Tab-separated table of C-alpha atoms and ligand atoms in Angstrom:
chain	number	residue	atom	x	y	z
V	6	MET	CA	-39.297	9.547	-66.347
V	7	GLU	CA	-40.630	10.971	-63.080
V	8	PRO	CA	-41.699	8.302	-60.604
V	9	MET	CA	-45.445	7.948	-60.205
V	10	ARG	CA	-46.745	9.675	-57.065
V	11	ILE	CA	-49.315	7.745	-55.086
V	12	LEU	CA	-51.098	8.942	-51.972
V	13	HIS	CA	-52.682	6.257	-49.802
V	14	VAL	CA	-55.509	7.736	-47.757
V	15	CYS	CA	-56.436	5.563	-44.796
V	16	ALA	CA	-57.283	5.471	-41.098
V	17	GLU	CA	-54.565	3.103	-39.894
V	18	MET	CA	-51.100	1.895	-40.843
V	19	TYR	CA	-48.983	-0.773	-39.190
V	20	PRO	CA	-47.039	-0.324	-36.927
V	21	LEU	CA	-48.194	3.221	-36.170
V	22	LEU	CA	-51.757	2.112	-35.478
V	23	LYS	CA	-53.518	-1.168	-36.140
V	24	THR	CA	-56.934	-2.586	-35.372
V	25	GLY	CA	-57.040	-5.107	-38.225
V	26	GLY	CA	-55.801	-6.220	-41.614
V	27	LEU	CA	-56.287	-2.774	-43.184
V	28	ALA	CA	-53.248	-1.550	-41.233
V	29	ASP	CA	-51.147	-4.486	-42.389
V	30	VAL	CA	-51.935	-3.574	-45.990
V	31	THR	CA	-51.295	0.163	-45.686
V	32	GLY	CA	-48.108	-0.622	-43.750
V	33	ALA	CA	-46.723	-2.983	-46.389
V	34	LEU	CA	-48.085	-1.872	-49.782
V	35	PRO	CA	-46.417	1.584	-49.906
V	36	LYS	CA	-43.072	-0.023	-49.062
V	37	ALA	CA	-43.511	-2.564	-51.848
V	38	GLN	CA	-44.396	0.274	-54.231
V	39	LEU	CA	-41.294	2.245	-53.244
V	40	LYS	CA	-39.257	-0.820	-54.174
V	41	GLN	CA	-40.944	-0.736	-57.577
V	42	LYS	CA	-39.780	2.854	-58.070
V	43	ALA	CA	-43.115	4.536	-57.416
V	44	GLU	CA	-43.264	7.314	-54.855
V	45	ALA	CA	-45.896	6.195	-52.383
V	46	ARG	CA	-46.942	8.288	-49.402
V	47	VAL	CA	-49.636	7.849	-46.779
V	48	LEU	CA	-52.157	10.282	-45.272
V	49	LEU	CA	-53.361	9.472	-41.743
V	50	PRO	CA	-55.474	11.131	-39.047
V	51	GLY	CA	-53.346	12.250	-36.096
V	52	PHE	CA	-54.541	9.682	-33.563
V	53	PRO	CA	-52.443	9.655	-30.356
V	54	ALA	CA	-50.598	6.439	-31.281
V	55	VAL	CA	-49.716	7.830	-34.704
V	56	LYS	CA	-48.359	11.097	-33.320
V	57	ASP	CA	-46.409	9.354	-30.563
V	58	LYS	CA	-44.696	6.899	-32.870
V	59	MET	CA	-44.095	9.262	-35.795
V	60	GLY	CA	-41.630	11.420	-33.891
V	61	PRO	CA	-40.775	14.856	-35.275
V	62	THR	CA	-42.566	16.027	-38.430
V	63	ASP	CA	-42.483	19.223	-40.509
V	64	LEU	CA	-45.487	21.483	-40.699
V	65	VAL	CA	-46.887	21.614	-44.236
V	66	ALA	CA	-50.001	23.740	-43.851
V	67	VAL	CA	-52.644	24.928	-41.424
V	68	ILE	CA	-56.159	25.109	-42.830
V	69	ASP	CA	-59.624	26.007	-41.654
V	70	THR	CA	-62.097	23.383	-42.765
V	71	PHE	CA	-65.715	22.332	-42.268
V	72	ALA	CA	-64.405	20.207	-39.394
V	73	GLY	CA	-62.480	23.020	-37.744
V	74	ARG	CA	-58.824	23.944	-37.853
V	75	ALA	CA	-56.354	21.263	-38.909
V	76	ALA	CA	-52.586	21.260	-39.244
V	77	LEU	CA	-50.977	18.988	-41.798
V	78	SER	CA	-47.468	17.792	-41.128
V	79	PHE	CA	-45.109	15.448	-42.908
V	80	GLY	CA	-42.336	13.100	-41.908
V	81	TYR	CA	-40.796	9.765	-42.782
V	82	PHE	CA	-41.582	6.574	-40.943
V	83	ASP	CA	-39.506	3.528	-41.790
V	84	GLY	CA	-38.687	5.066	-45.181
V	85	VAL	CA	-42.292	5.893	-46.100
V	86	GLY	CA	-43.455	9.522	-46.325
V	87	VAL	CA	-46.434	10.070	-44.025
V	88	TYR	CA	-48.757	13.082	-43.808
V	89	VAL	CA	-50.475	13.440	-40.446
V	90	ILE	CA	-53.613	15.506	-39.891
V	91	ASP	CA	-53.341	17.182	-36.530
V	92	ALA	CA	-56.790	18.128	-35.246
V	93	PRO	CA	-56.859	17.232	-31.545
V	94	HIS	CA	-60.556	18.094	-31.157
V	95	LEU	CA	-61.293	15.234	-33.586
V	96	PHE	CA	-58.556	12.711	-33.127
V	97	HIS	CA	-57.072	13.019	-29.674
V	98	ARG	CA	-59.042	10.188	-28.029
V	99	GLU	CA	-57.513	7.180	-26.324
V	100	GLY	CA	-58.588	3.665	-27.294
V	101	SER	CA	-60.147	2.657	-30.591
V	102	PRO	CA	-59.929	5.158	-33.423
V	103	TYR	CA	-63.581	4.523	-34.317
V	104	HIS	CA	-65.641	4.125	-31.180
V	105	ASP	CA	-65.740	4.777	-27.458
V	106	GLU	CA	-65.136	2.252	-24.698
V	107	TYR	CA	-68.770	1.070	-24.953
V	108	GLN	CA	-68.261	0.199	-28.659
V	109	ASN	CA	-70.450	3.138	-29.702
V	110	ALA	CA	-69.230	4.853	-32.859
V	111	TYR	CA	-68.182	8.447	-32.206
V	112	GLN	CA	-71.000	10.865	-33.044
V	113	ASP	CA	-68.694	13.064	-35.081
V	114	ASN	CA	-67.197	10.279	-37.209
V	115	TYR	CA	-68.663	11.919	-40.299
V	116	LEU	CA	-66.486	14.971	-39.606
V	117	ARG	CA	-63.417	13.007	-38.493
V	118	PHE	CA	-63.296	10.882	-41.622
V	119	GLY	CA	-64.895	13.485	-43.881
V	120	LEU	CA	-61.855	15.602	-43.081
V	121	LEU	CA	-59.541	12.744	-43.998
V	122	GLY	CA	-61.103	12.540	-47.466
V	123	TRP	CA	-61.170	16.320	-47.831
V	124	ILE	CA	-57.467	16.730	-47.084
V	125	GLY	CA	-56.647	13.805	-49.392
V	126	ALA	CA	-58.420	15.672	-52.207
V	127	ASP	CA	-56.821	18.976	-51.146
V	128	LEU	CA	-53.358	17.481	-51.570
V	129	THR	CA	-54.176	17.071	-55.274
V	130	ARG	CA	-54.963	20.805	-55.379
V	131	GLY	CA	-51.523	21.753	-54.117
V	132	LEU	CA	-51.963	21.800	-50.333
V	133	ASP	CA	-48.342	20.689	-50.197
V	134	SER	CA	-46.601	22.880	-52.750
V	135	MET	CA	-43.672	20.437	-52.841
V	136	TRP	CA	-45.607	17.289	-53.703
V	137	ARG	CA	-48.787	16.553	-55.607
V	138	PRO	CA	-50.058	12.990	-56.106
V	139	ASP	CA	-50.880	11.494	-59.520
V	140	ILE	CA	-53.108	8.886	-57.907
V	141	ILE	CA	-55.222	8.935	-54.773
V	142	HIS	CA	-55.605	5.431	-53.389
V	143	ALA	CA	-58.377	5.506	-50.771
V	144	HIS	CA	-58.899	2.586	-48.399
V	145	ASP	CA	-62.255	1.528	-46.923
V	146	TRP	CA	-65.131	3.792	-45.916
V	147	HIS	CA	-62.952	6.062	-43.780
V	148	ALA	CA	-61.345	7.439	-46.936
V	149	GLY	CA	-64.292	7.043	-49.326
V	150	LEU	CA	-65.190	10.741	-49.497
V	151	ALA	CA	-61.807	11.527	-51.056
V	152	CYS	CA	-63.151	9.938	-54.264
V	153	ALA	CA	-66.349	12.016	-54.140
V	154	TYR	CA	-64.478	15.281	-53.574
V	155	LEU	CA	-62.128	14.435	-56.430
V	156	ALA	CA	-64.973	13.575	-58.801
V	157	GLU	CA	-66.460	16.997	-58.062
V	158	MET	CA	-63.381	18.785	-59.369
V	159	ASP	CA	-64.053	19.767	-62.952
V	160	SER	CA	-60.542	19.806	-64.360
V	161	HIS	CA	-59.822	17.107	-66.960
V	162	GLU	CA	-56.409	16.942	-65.430
V	163	ARG	CA	-57.743	15.960	-62.065
V	164	THR	CA	-56.008	13.265	-60.101
V	165	LYS	CA	-57.386	9.765	-60.652
V	166	SER	CA	-58.624	7.697	-57.747
V	167	VAL	CA	-58.569	4.049	-56.777
V	168	PHE	CA	-60.755	2.805	-53.957
V	169	THR	CA	-60.034	-0.464	-52.151
V	170	ILE	CA	-62.767	-2.317	-50.283
V	171	HIS	CA	-61.154	-4.116	-47.367
V	172	ASN	CA	-64.473	-5.076	-45.822
V	173	LEU	CA	-67.862	-4.223	-47.288
V	174	ALA	CA	-69.560	-4.944	-43.970
V	175	TYR	CA	-68.569	-1.512	-42.638
V	176	GLN	CA	-70.176	1.159	-44.788
V	177	GLY	CA	-69.681	4.394	-42.859
V	178	CYS	CA	-73.319	5.572	-42.854
V	179	PHE	CA	-74.449	8.977	-41.641
V	180	ALA	CA	-77.622	11.072	-41.675
V	181	PRO	CA	-78.221	13.036	-44.909
V	182	ILE	CA	-78.414	16.268	-42.905
V	183	HIS	CA	-74.607	16.220	-42.881
V	184	MET	CA	-74.293	16.674	-46.675
V	185	ALA	CA	-73.966	20.442	-46.437
V	186	GLN	CA	-71.621	20.295	-43.451
V	187	LEU	CA	-69.359	17.997	-45.432
V	188	HIS	CA	-69.397	20.430	-48.381
V	189	LEU	CA	-71.088	17.813	-50.524
V	190	PRO	CA	-73.552	19.225	-53.075
V	191	TRP	CA	-77.083	17.977	-52.510
V	192	TYR	CA	-77.415	16.472	-56.005
V	193	LEU	CA	-74.891	13.816	-54.990
V	194	TYR	CA	-77.438	12.554	-52.466
V	195	ASN	CA	-78.877	10.231	-55.012
V	196	MET	CA	-79.069	6.550	-55.799
V	197	ASN	CA	-76.519	7.344	-58.502
V	198	GLY	CA	-74.257	8.944	-55.953
V	199	LEU	CA	-73.605	8.371	-52.294
V	200	GLU	CA	-77.138	7.759	-51.028
V	201	TYR	CA	-77.507	4.324	-49.455
V	202	TYR	CA	-80.863	3.269	-48.013
V	203	GLY	CA	-81.682	6.767	-46.792
V	204	GLN	CA	-78.221	7.617	-45.511
V	205	ILE	CA	-74.915	8.962	-46.758
V	206	SER	CA	-72.514	6.053	-47.171
V	207	PHE	CA	-68.807	6.854	-47.325
V	208	MET	CA	-68.210	3.324	-48.636
V	209	LYS	CA	-70.645	3.860	-51.480
V	210	ALA	CA	-68.987	7.210	-52.247
V	211	GLY	CA	-65.730	5.329	-52.806
V	212	ILE	CA	-67.333	2.621	-54.928
V	213	PHE	CA	-69.389	5.021	-57.011
V	214	PHE	CA	-66.922	7.855	-57.596
V	215	ALA	CA	-63.534	6.130	-57.786
V	216	ASP	CA	-62.016	5.693	-61.219
V	217	HIS	CA	-61.269	2.095	-60.308
V	218	VAL	CA	-62.405	-0.122	-57.448
V	219	THR	CA	-60.428	-3.018	-56.056
V	220	THR	CA	-60.989	-5.518	-53.334
V	221	VAL	CA	-58.582	-7.759	-51.547
V	222	SER	CA	-59.038	-11.185	-53.137
V	223	PRO	CA	-60.368	-12.526	-56.439
V	224	THR	CA	-62.994	-14.710	-54.763
V	225	TYR	CA	-64.329	-11.843	-52.619
V	226	ALA	CA	-64.500	-9.684	-55.772
V	227	ARG	CA	-66.974	-12.259	-57.148
V	228	GLU	CA	-68.830	-12.848	-53.884
V	229	ILE	CA	-69.741	-9.172	-53.385
V	230	LEU	CA	-71.684	-9.205	-56.650
V	231	GLY	CA	-74.370	-11.350	-55.010
V	232	PRO	CA	-76.996	-10.548	-52.369
V	233	GLU	CA	-75.363	-12.679	-49.688
V	234	ASN	CA	-72.159	-10.672	-49.469
V	235	GLY	CA	-73.056	-7.508	-51.385
V	236	PHE	CA	-74.633	-5.630	-48.430
V	237	GLY	CA	-77.101	-4.012	-50.799
V	238	MET	CA	-74.305	-2.653	-53.012
V	239	GLN	CA	-74.316	-5.682	-55.344
V	240	GLY	CA	-76.117	-3.751	-58.111
V	241	LEU	CA	-73.578	-0.936	-58.143
V	242	LEU	CA	-70.693	-3.372	-57.782
V	243	SER	CA	-71.977	-5.445	-60.700
V	244	LEU	CA	-72.146	-2.276	-62.773
V	245	ARG	CA	-68.559	-1.390	-61.902
V	246	ALA	CA	-67.499	-4.942	-62.716
V	247	SER	CA	-69.255	-4.789	-66.099
V	248	GLN	CA	-67.345	-1.553	-66.813
V	249	GLY	CA	-64.115	-3.435	-66.122
V	250	ARG	CA	-63.634	-1.226	-63.062
V	251	LEU	CA	-63.604	-3.829	-60.301
V	252	THR	CA	-60.578	-6.008	-59.673
V	253	GLY	CA	-59.695	-8.491	-56.922
V	254	ILE	CA	-56.040	-8.306	-55.901
V	255	LEU	CA	-54.898	-10.643	-53.172
V	256	ASN	CA	-53.243	-8.983	-50.185
V	257	GLY	CA	-49.786	-10.057	-49.193
V	258	ILE	CA	-48.233	-10.221	-45.764
V	259	ASP	CA	-45.186	-8.231	-44.768
V	260	ASP	CA	-42.541	-10.905	-45.211
V	261	VAL	CA	-40.111	-9.094	-42.924
V	262	VAL	CA	-42.611	-8.779	-40.063
V	263	TRP	CA	-43.806	-12.356	-40.622
V	264	ASP	CA	-40.660	-14.399	-41.057
V	265	PRO	CA	-40.196	-17.323	-38.647
V	266	LYS	CA	-36.500	-17.380	-39.409
V	267	THR	CA	-35.848	-13.902	-38.024
V	268	ASP	CA	-38.994	-12.967	-36.060
V	269	PRO	CA	-37.789	-11.361	-32.796
V	270	LEU	CA	-41.207	-11.865	-31.187
V	271	ILE	CA	-41.061	-15.675	-30.999
V	272	PRO	CA	-38.961	-17.659	-28.511
V	273	GLN	CA	-37.341	-19.931	-31.106
V	274	ASN	CA	-36.680	-19.084	-34.756
V	275	PHE	CA	-37.009	-21.790	-37.382
V	276	ASP	CA	-37.538	-22.378	-41.076
V	277	LYS	CA	-38.678	-25.313	-43.119
V	278	ARG	CA	-35.303	-27.019	-42.878
V	279	THR	CA	-35.142	-26.622	-39.110
V	280	LEU	CA	-38.751	-27.450	-38.391
V	281	ASN	CA	-37.871	-29.530	-35.323
V	282	ALA	CA	-36.874	-26.310	-33.566
V	283	ARG	CA	-40.502	-25.198	-33.854
V	284	LEU	CA	-41.410	-27.561	-31.015
V	285	ALA	CA	-39.758	-25.139	-28.583
V	286	ASP	CA	-42.323	-22.515	-29.613
V	287	LYS	CA	-45.167	-24.928	-28.938
V	288	GLU	CA	-43.743	-25.836	-25.525
V	289	ALA	CA	-43.217	-22.196	-24.606
V	290	LEU	CA	-46.803	-21.429	-25.569
V	291	GLN	CA	-48.123	-24.366	-23.554
V	292	LYS	CA	-46.118	-23.241	-20.528
V	293	GLU	CA	-47.205	-19.628	-20.906
V	294	PHE	CA	-50.869	-20.711	-20.862
V	295	HIS	CA	-50.497	-23.463	-18.249
V	296	LEU	CA	-51.430	-26.114	-20.769
V	297	GLU	CA	-50.176	-29.666	-20.505
V	298	VAL	CA	-46.748	-29.661	-22.166
V	299	THR	CA	-46.983	-32.402	-24.750
V	300	ASN	CA	-46.560	-32.927	-28.451
V	301	SER	CA	-48.990	-35.812	-28.599
V	302	LYS	CA	-51.943	-33.398	-28.858
V	303	PRO	CA	-52.382	-30.949	-31.726
V	304	LEU	CA	-52.718	-27.373	-30.495
V	305	PHE	CA	-55.506	-25.408	-32.211
V	306	GLY	CA	-55.043	-21.628	-32.154
V	307	VAL	CA	-57.207	-18.588	-32.853
V	308	VAL	CA	-56.052	-14.965	-33.238
V	309	SER	CA	-58.981	-12.791	-34.166
V	310	ARG	CA	-61.304	-9.925	-33.644
V	311	LEU	CA	-64.289	-11.446	-31.859
V	312	VAL	CA	-67.152	-10.424	-34.114
V	313	HIS	CA	-69.991	-12.334	-35.774
V	314	GLN	CA	-68.229	-12.218	-39.166
V	315	LYS	CA	-65.359	-14.336	-37.892
V	316	GLY	CA	-67.573	-17.379	-37.178
V	317	LEU	CA	-65.986	-18.034	-33.804
V	318	ASP	CA	-69.327	-18.968	-32.267
V	319	LEU	CA	-68.956	-22.152	-34.349
V	320	VAL	CA	-65.599	-22.779	-32.693
V	321	LEU	CA	-67.195	-22.219	-29.311
V	322	GLU	CA	-69.822	-24.833	-30.170
V	323	ALA	CA	-67.154	-27.219	-31.435
V	324	LEU	CA	-64.834	-26.857	-28.434
V	325	PRO	CA	-66.166	-29.894	-26.529
V	326	PHE	CA	-65.596	-31.948	-29.688
V	327	ILE	CA	-62.024	-30.642	-30.059
V	328	MET	CA	-61.365	-31.517	-26.416
V	329	GLU	CA	-62.900	-34.987	-26.715
V	330	GLN	CA	-60.874	-35.690	-29.838
V	331	GLY	CA	-57.745	-34.965	-27.819
V	332	GLY	CA	-56.862	-31.486	-29.027
V	333	GLN	CA	-55.682	-28.418	-27.146
V	334	PHE	CA	-56.961	-24.900	-27.750
V	335	VAL	CA	-55.666	-21.387	-27.246
V	336	LEU	CA	-57.420	-18.162	-28.238
V	337	LEU	CA	-56.305	-14.539	-28.391
V	338	GLY	CA	-59.024	-12.083	-29.284
V	339	SER	CA	-61.140	-9.133	-28.331
V	340	GLY	CA	-64.432	-7.706	-29.431
V	341	GLU	CA	-68.084	-8.424	-28.792
V	342	GLN	CA	-69.008	-9.266	-25.238
V	343	TRP	CA	-71.090	-12.379	-25.974
V	344	LEU	CA	-68.073	-14.017	-27.604
V	345	GLU	CA	-65.555	-12.817	-25.033
V	346	ARG	CA	-67.812	-14.161	-22.260
V	347	GLY	CA	-68.493	-17.401	-24.112
V	348	PHE	CA	-64.835	-18.301	-24.451
V	349	GLU	CA	-63.922	-17.161	-20.976
V	350	ASP	CA	-66.758	-19.135	-19.431
V	351	PHE	CA	-65.791	-22.238	-21.360
V	352	ALA	CA	-62.200	-21.987	-20.162
V	353	HIS	CA	-63.154	-21.394	-16.527
V	354	ASN	CA	-66.209	-23.596	-16.085
V	355	ASN	CA	-64.910	-26.903	-17.412
V	356	PRO	CA	-62.503	-28.461	-14.922
V	357	ALA	CA	-62.395	-31.605	-17.083
V	358	TYR	CA	-60.656	-29.634	-19.820
V	359	ARG	CA	-58.208	-27.837	-17.537
V	360	GLY	CA	-54.726	-27.904	-19.000
V	361	ASN	CA	-56.090	-28.132	-22.522
V	362	VAL	CA	-57.861	-24.849	-23.104
V	363	ALA	CA	-56.749	-21.266	-22.592
V	364	VAL	CA	-58.249	-17.913	-23.482
V	365	ARG	CA	-56.619	-14.492	-23.477
V	366	LEU	CA	-58.859	-11.513	-24.126
V	367	GLY	CA	-57.204	-8.451	-25.573
V	368	TYR	CA	-55.087	-7.253	-28.432
V	369	ASP	CA	-51.432	-8.315	-28.288
V	370	ASP	CA	-49.206	-8.186	-31.339
V	371	ALA	CA	-46.323	-10.164	-29.844
V	372	LEU	CA	-48.620	-12.903	-28.536
V	373	SER	CA	-50.234	-13.211	-31.972
V	374	HIS	CA	-46.782	-14.121	-33.303
V	375	ARG	CA	-46.173	-16.639	-30.509
V	376	ILE	CA	-49.514	-18.345	-31.185
V	377	THR	CA	-48.833	-18.454	-34.920
V	378	ALA	CA	-45.446	-20.037	-34.261
V	379	GLY	CA	-46.525	-22.393	-31.472
V	380	SER	CA	-49.889	-23.750	-32.644
V	381	ASP	CA	-50.279	-26.732	-34.967
V	382	VAL	CA	-53.532	-25.572	-36.546
V	383	LEU	CA	-54.779	-21.992	-36.847
V	384	MET	CA	-58.550	-21.657	-37.159
V	385	VAL	CA	-60.180	-18.973	-39.333
V	386	PRO	CA	-63.828	-20.038	-39.654
V	387	SER	CA	-65.103	-16.672	-40.972
V	388	ARG	CA	-68.614	-16.507	-42.407
V	389	PHE	CA	-67.107	-14.215	-45.030
V	390	GLU	CA	-63.519	-13.026	-45.299
V	391	PRO	CA	-62.439	-10.410	-47.856
V	392	CYS	CA	-58.844	-11.660	-47.727
V	393	GLY	CA	-57.689	-12.631	-44.255
V	394	LEU	CA	-54.092	-12.341	-43.173
V	395	THR	CA	-53.914	-14.719	-40.231
V	396	GLN	CA	-54.116	-17.794	-42.470
V	397	MET	CA	-51.282	-16.480	-44.641
V	398	ALA	CA	-49.071	-15.861	-41.629
V	399	ALA	CA	-50.032	-19.310	-40.317
V	400	LEU	CA	-48.964	-20.966	-43.579
V	401	ARG	CA	-45.619	-19.210	-43.432
V	402	TYR	CA	-45.105	-20.377	-39.833
V	403	GLY	CA	-46.110	-23.984	-40.485
V	404	SER	CA	-49.369	-23.789	-38.524
V	405	LEU	CA	-51.895	-25.414	-40.833
V	406	PRO	CA	-54.914	-23.154	-41.395
V	407	LEU	CA	-58.393	-24.567	-40.832
V	408	VAL	CA	-60.756	-22.262	-42.727
V	409	HIS	CA	-64.235	-21.822	-44.135
V	410	ASN	CA	-64.361	-21.853	-47.930
V	411	THR	CA	-64.901	-18.148	-48.522
V	412	GLY	CA	-63.183	-15.050	-49.963
V	413	GLY	CA	-59.445	-14.878	-49.550
V	414	LEU	CA	-59.436	-18.015	-47.391
V	415	ALA	CA	-60.561	-20.015	-50.440
V	416	ASP	CA	-57.855	-18.309	-52.526
V	417	THR	CA	-54.978	-19.143	-50.198
V	418	VAL	CA	-55.559	-22.550	-48.604
V	419	VAL	CA	-55.629	-25.945	-50.358
V	420	ASN	CA	-57.723	-28.562	-48.561
V	421	SER	CA	-56.038	-31.730	-47.280
V	422	THR	CA	-58.280	-34.165	-49.106
V	423	VAL	CA	-56.789	-37.587	-49.778
V	424	GLU	CA	-56.334	-36.526	-53.395
V	425	ASN	CA	-54.595	-33.231	-52.559
V	426	VAL	CA	-52.338	-34.933	-50.038
V	427	ASP	CA	-51.397	-37.489	-52.695
V	428	ASN	CA	-50.801	-34.947	-55.447
V	429	LYS	CA	-48.762	-32.777	-53.052
V	430	THR	CA	-50.850	-29.600	-53.091
V	431	ALA	CA	-52.536	-29.694	-49.660
V	432	THR	CA	-51.697	-26.874	-47.226
V	433	GLY	CA	-54.558	-26.836	-44.690
V	434	PHE	CA	-58.161	-27.785	-43.935
V	435	ILE	CA	-61.305	-26.360	-45.491
V	436	PHE	CA	-64.954	-26.758	-44.533
V	437	TYR	CA	-67.673	-25.808	-46.969
V	438	ASP	CA	-71.003	-25.431	-45.159
V	439	CYS	CA	-70.793	-22.761	-42.510
V	440	ASN	CA	-71.983	-24.733	-39.496
V	441	ARG	CA	-70.635	-26.606	-36.496
V	442	ASP	CA	-70.850	-30.074	-38.012
V	443	ALA	CA	-68.884	-29.065	-41.079
V	444	LEU	CA	-66.254	-27.392	-38.908
V	445	GLN	CA	-66.042	-30.515	-36.757
V	446	GLY	CA	-65.579	-32.533	-39.939
V	447	ALA	CA	-62.493	-30.469	-40.754
V	448	VAL	CA	-61.247	-30.884	-37.168
V	449	SER	CA	-61.629	-34.670	-37.595
V	450	ARG	CA	-59.566	-34.595	-40.774
V	451	ALA	CA	-56.860	-32.637	-38.977
V	452	MET	CA	-56.912	-35.169	-36.119
V	453	GLU	CA	-56.638	-38.031	-38.566
V	454	LEU	CA	-53.689	-36.476	-40.363
V	455	TRP	CA	-52.001	-35.613	-37.058
V	456	LYS	CA	-51.567	-39.353	-36.505
V	457	SER	CA	-49.316	-39.495	-39.545
V	458	ARG	CA	-46.622	-37.043	-38.486
V	459	LYS	CA	-44.487	-37.557	-41.551
V	460	THR	CA	-47.313	-36.463	-43.841
V	461	TRP	CA	-48.130	-33.598	-41.481
V	462	ARG	CA	-44.569	-32.389	-41.697
V	463	THR	CA	-44.566	-32.543	-45.499
V	464	ILE	CA	-47.729	-30.436	-45.593
V	465	GLN	CA	-46.190	-27.954	-43.154
V	466	GLN	CA	-43.097	-27.615	-45.290
V	467	ARG	CA	-45.188	-27.077	-48.401
V	468	ALA	CA	-47.324	-24.472	-46.615
V	469	MET	CA	-44.168	-22.632	-45.599
V	470	THR	CA	-43.007	-22.287	-49.194
V	471	ARG	CA	-46.197	-20.543	-50.319
V	472	ASN	CA	-45.225	-17.034	-51.324
V	473	PHE	CA	-47.548	-14.329	-50.059
V	474	GLY	CA	-45.166	-11.391	-50.330
V	475	TRP	CA	-46.325	-8.048	-51.717
V	476	LYS	CA	-44.269	-7.932	-54.895
V	477	GLU	CA	-46.837	-9.383	-57.296
V	478	SER	CA	-49.821	-7.568	-55.749
V	479	ALA	CA	-47.958	-4.230	-55.726
V	480	ARG	CA	-47.257	-4.742	-59.428
V	481	GLN	CA	-50.954	-5.344	-60.125
V	482	TYR	CA	-51.893	-2.068	-58.378
V	483	LEU	CA	-49.272	-0.206	-60.411
V	484	ASP	CA	-50.793	-1.644	-63.600
V	485	ILE	CA	-54.193	-0.265	-62.624
V	486	TYR	CA	-52.748	3.193	-61.833
V	487	ARG	CA	-50.902	3.237	-65.160
V	488	LYS	CA	-54.047	2.434	-67.100
V	489	LEU	CA	-55.869	5.302	-65.387
V	490	LEU	CA	-53.104	7.769	-66.169
H	3	ADP	P1	-59.559	-8.238	-39.997
H	3	ADP	O1	-58.876	-7.107	-40.691
H	3	ADP	O2	-60.967	-8.481	-40.451
H	3	ADP	O3	-59.475	-8.163	-38.518
H	3	ADP	P2	-57.429	-9.900	-41.139
H	3	ADP	O4	-57.198	-11.358	-41.072
H	3	ADP	O5	-57.393	-9.252	-42.470
H	3	ADP	O6	-58.809	-9.609	-40.397
H	3	ADP	O7	-56.331	-9.167	-40.253
H	3	ADP	C1	-56.294	-9.292	-38.867
H	3	ADP	C2	-54.914	-8.894	-38.390
H	3	ADP	O8	-54.999	-8.477	-37.044
H	3	ADP	C3	-53.931	-10.043	-38.427
H	3	ADP	O9	-52.642	-9.534	-38.632
H	3	ADP	C4	-54.092	-10.632	-37.019
H	3	ADP	O10	-52.946	-11.319	-36.595
H	3	ADP	C5	-54.306	-9.399	-36.202
H	3	ADP	N1	-55.108	-9.579	-34.981
H	3	ADP	C6	-56.432	-9.821	-34.881
H	3	ADP	N2	-56.830	-9.898	-33.599
H	3	ADP	C7	-55.711	-9.710	-32.857
H	3	ADP	C8	-55.447	-9.678	-31.445
H	3	ADP	N3	-56.413	-9.852	-30.554
H	3	ADP	N4	-54.178	-9.446	-31.047
H	3	ADP	C9	-53.201	-9.267	-31.953
H	3	ADP	N5	-53.368	-9.294	-33.291
H	3	ADP	C10	-54.609	-9.513	-33.741
C-alpha cells in the first residue's frame, strides 16, 4: 500500500522559524508521522529565517498569482520534505513574520497568508507533478484559506482537509473588499461561510470548510464551545462538534529537543535517577542572573510571550508575596510593553528584593532550556491555554508547573493536594479562580511542600516520567485522516 501523503500548511516550523507553540507542533508532528510510515511534508512561506536555514532547494514551479509572482521550491530539512514559497515582495521582512516592529500587523497579511492557502490547494491540483497530497492539514488562521479553496473545487476526488486550531484568539480578520482579490467567490461571504462580524476571517474559513477540525487539547475542545472561550465562533464550533467533526488531540513535545539527559543547551545533564546533578543547573542560573546562590529558596521561573492571555499580570501582582514568602524569581519573555515595563520596573525598583528577582526581555531558545532545567517551579498562569508546551517541558525537566486550571494545562498537570500527594499522582500546582489571591494560594502550597524536600523530590521524579511524546497524538491524527479518506 502506498504511504499516505500529508501536507502540513503553516506559517512556522521549529527550528526554521518559531514564535510560539505552533512551530513546536509543525516541527515535531511531521517527524512523528514519518515514523508511522506516512509521508508528511510541510509548506511554508519563504521568510528570511526559513530560507537561510533551509539551505539549497530545488525549484518546483514558478506561478503568477493574485499576490504576484511566486516560486515554489522543495528540499529536505532534518529528514522532512519542505516546500518553500519564495515571494520576496511578501515575505522578505526582518523580525516577526506577522507584524512590524511597532506590533502592527502587516497591511498585506491577507495576501501573504492568502497565498499560503492558495499554494497549499494548488499542490492538490498537481503544482508539483511528482507529489500530490491525499490530505491537507492546515494550521491556524494563516493557513485557513487552504480549506476554503479546496472546498470550492468540485471534484468528488478532491483532497480532504483537516484544520487545527492552535489558538482561537487570533482569527486573521480582513476587510470584505479583499474577497475578489483573494479569488474567493462572493457567495462565500456569508454567515455560513467565512464572514465573521463583518469581516473575512481566515480562522473561520478553516473551521467552516475543513472536513475535520481539531484543536490541541481535549479540555480546550470543550471550552471553545462556550461564550467565554469561543470568540464568537462557539455556534459554528458546536455545530462541528455535533457533526462529530471536532476533536481535541493533546500536543506532545519533541522528546529529542526536550530531554534533560542529552540536552546540549543546559550546563548539566540529568535524569530522574541523577536528580542531584540538577542543582548545578539551578546554581548556574542563579549565577547567570546575579541571584543569591542558594538551594534554601525555591526558584520560580517564567518563559512566555508577554500577552494578556498568559495571565502574567497576576504574577506581577503576586511578586511581592513570592518574595516575602522567601522565593526567588526569574522571567524570560517578550511582548506587550505594559508587561515588559512592569516586570523590568519591579526588578529594578525594589532594592529589598535584589538578588532574588531577575528579568530578561527577549526571545532566547537556549535560555528557555536553562530556565526549565534550573528553576524549581515553572509558572503558567494563562487565562486560557489551548495546550501549552512550557508546562510539559517543565514536567520533563523536574520543574514543577504552577498553572491555572484551563485548557491543556488542566489536561497535563495534577494538583499537589494532600490527597494527590498521598495517592502518588501529584505533579504540580493548580489554581482555579483566575485571580491574584488564588495564584498566591498555589504559591503557598508550593512553599509548604518545599519544606519537605523528600516529598518534593518524589513529585519531581513522578513528573519526569510523564510521557508527552508525539507517538500517541500522531496516531490519533492518522486515524482522523484515514476516516476522511
Ligand atoms: P504559545 O504558543 O501561546 O506562545 P505554548 O506554551 O504553546 O504557548 O508554546 C510556547 C513555546 O515558545 C514554548 O516552547 C516556550 O518555551 C517558547 N517560548 C515562549 N516565549 C519564549 C521566549 N521569550 N524565549 C524562548 N522561548 C520562548
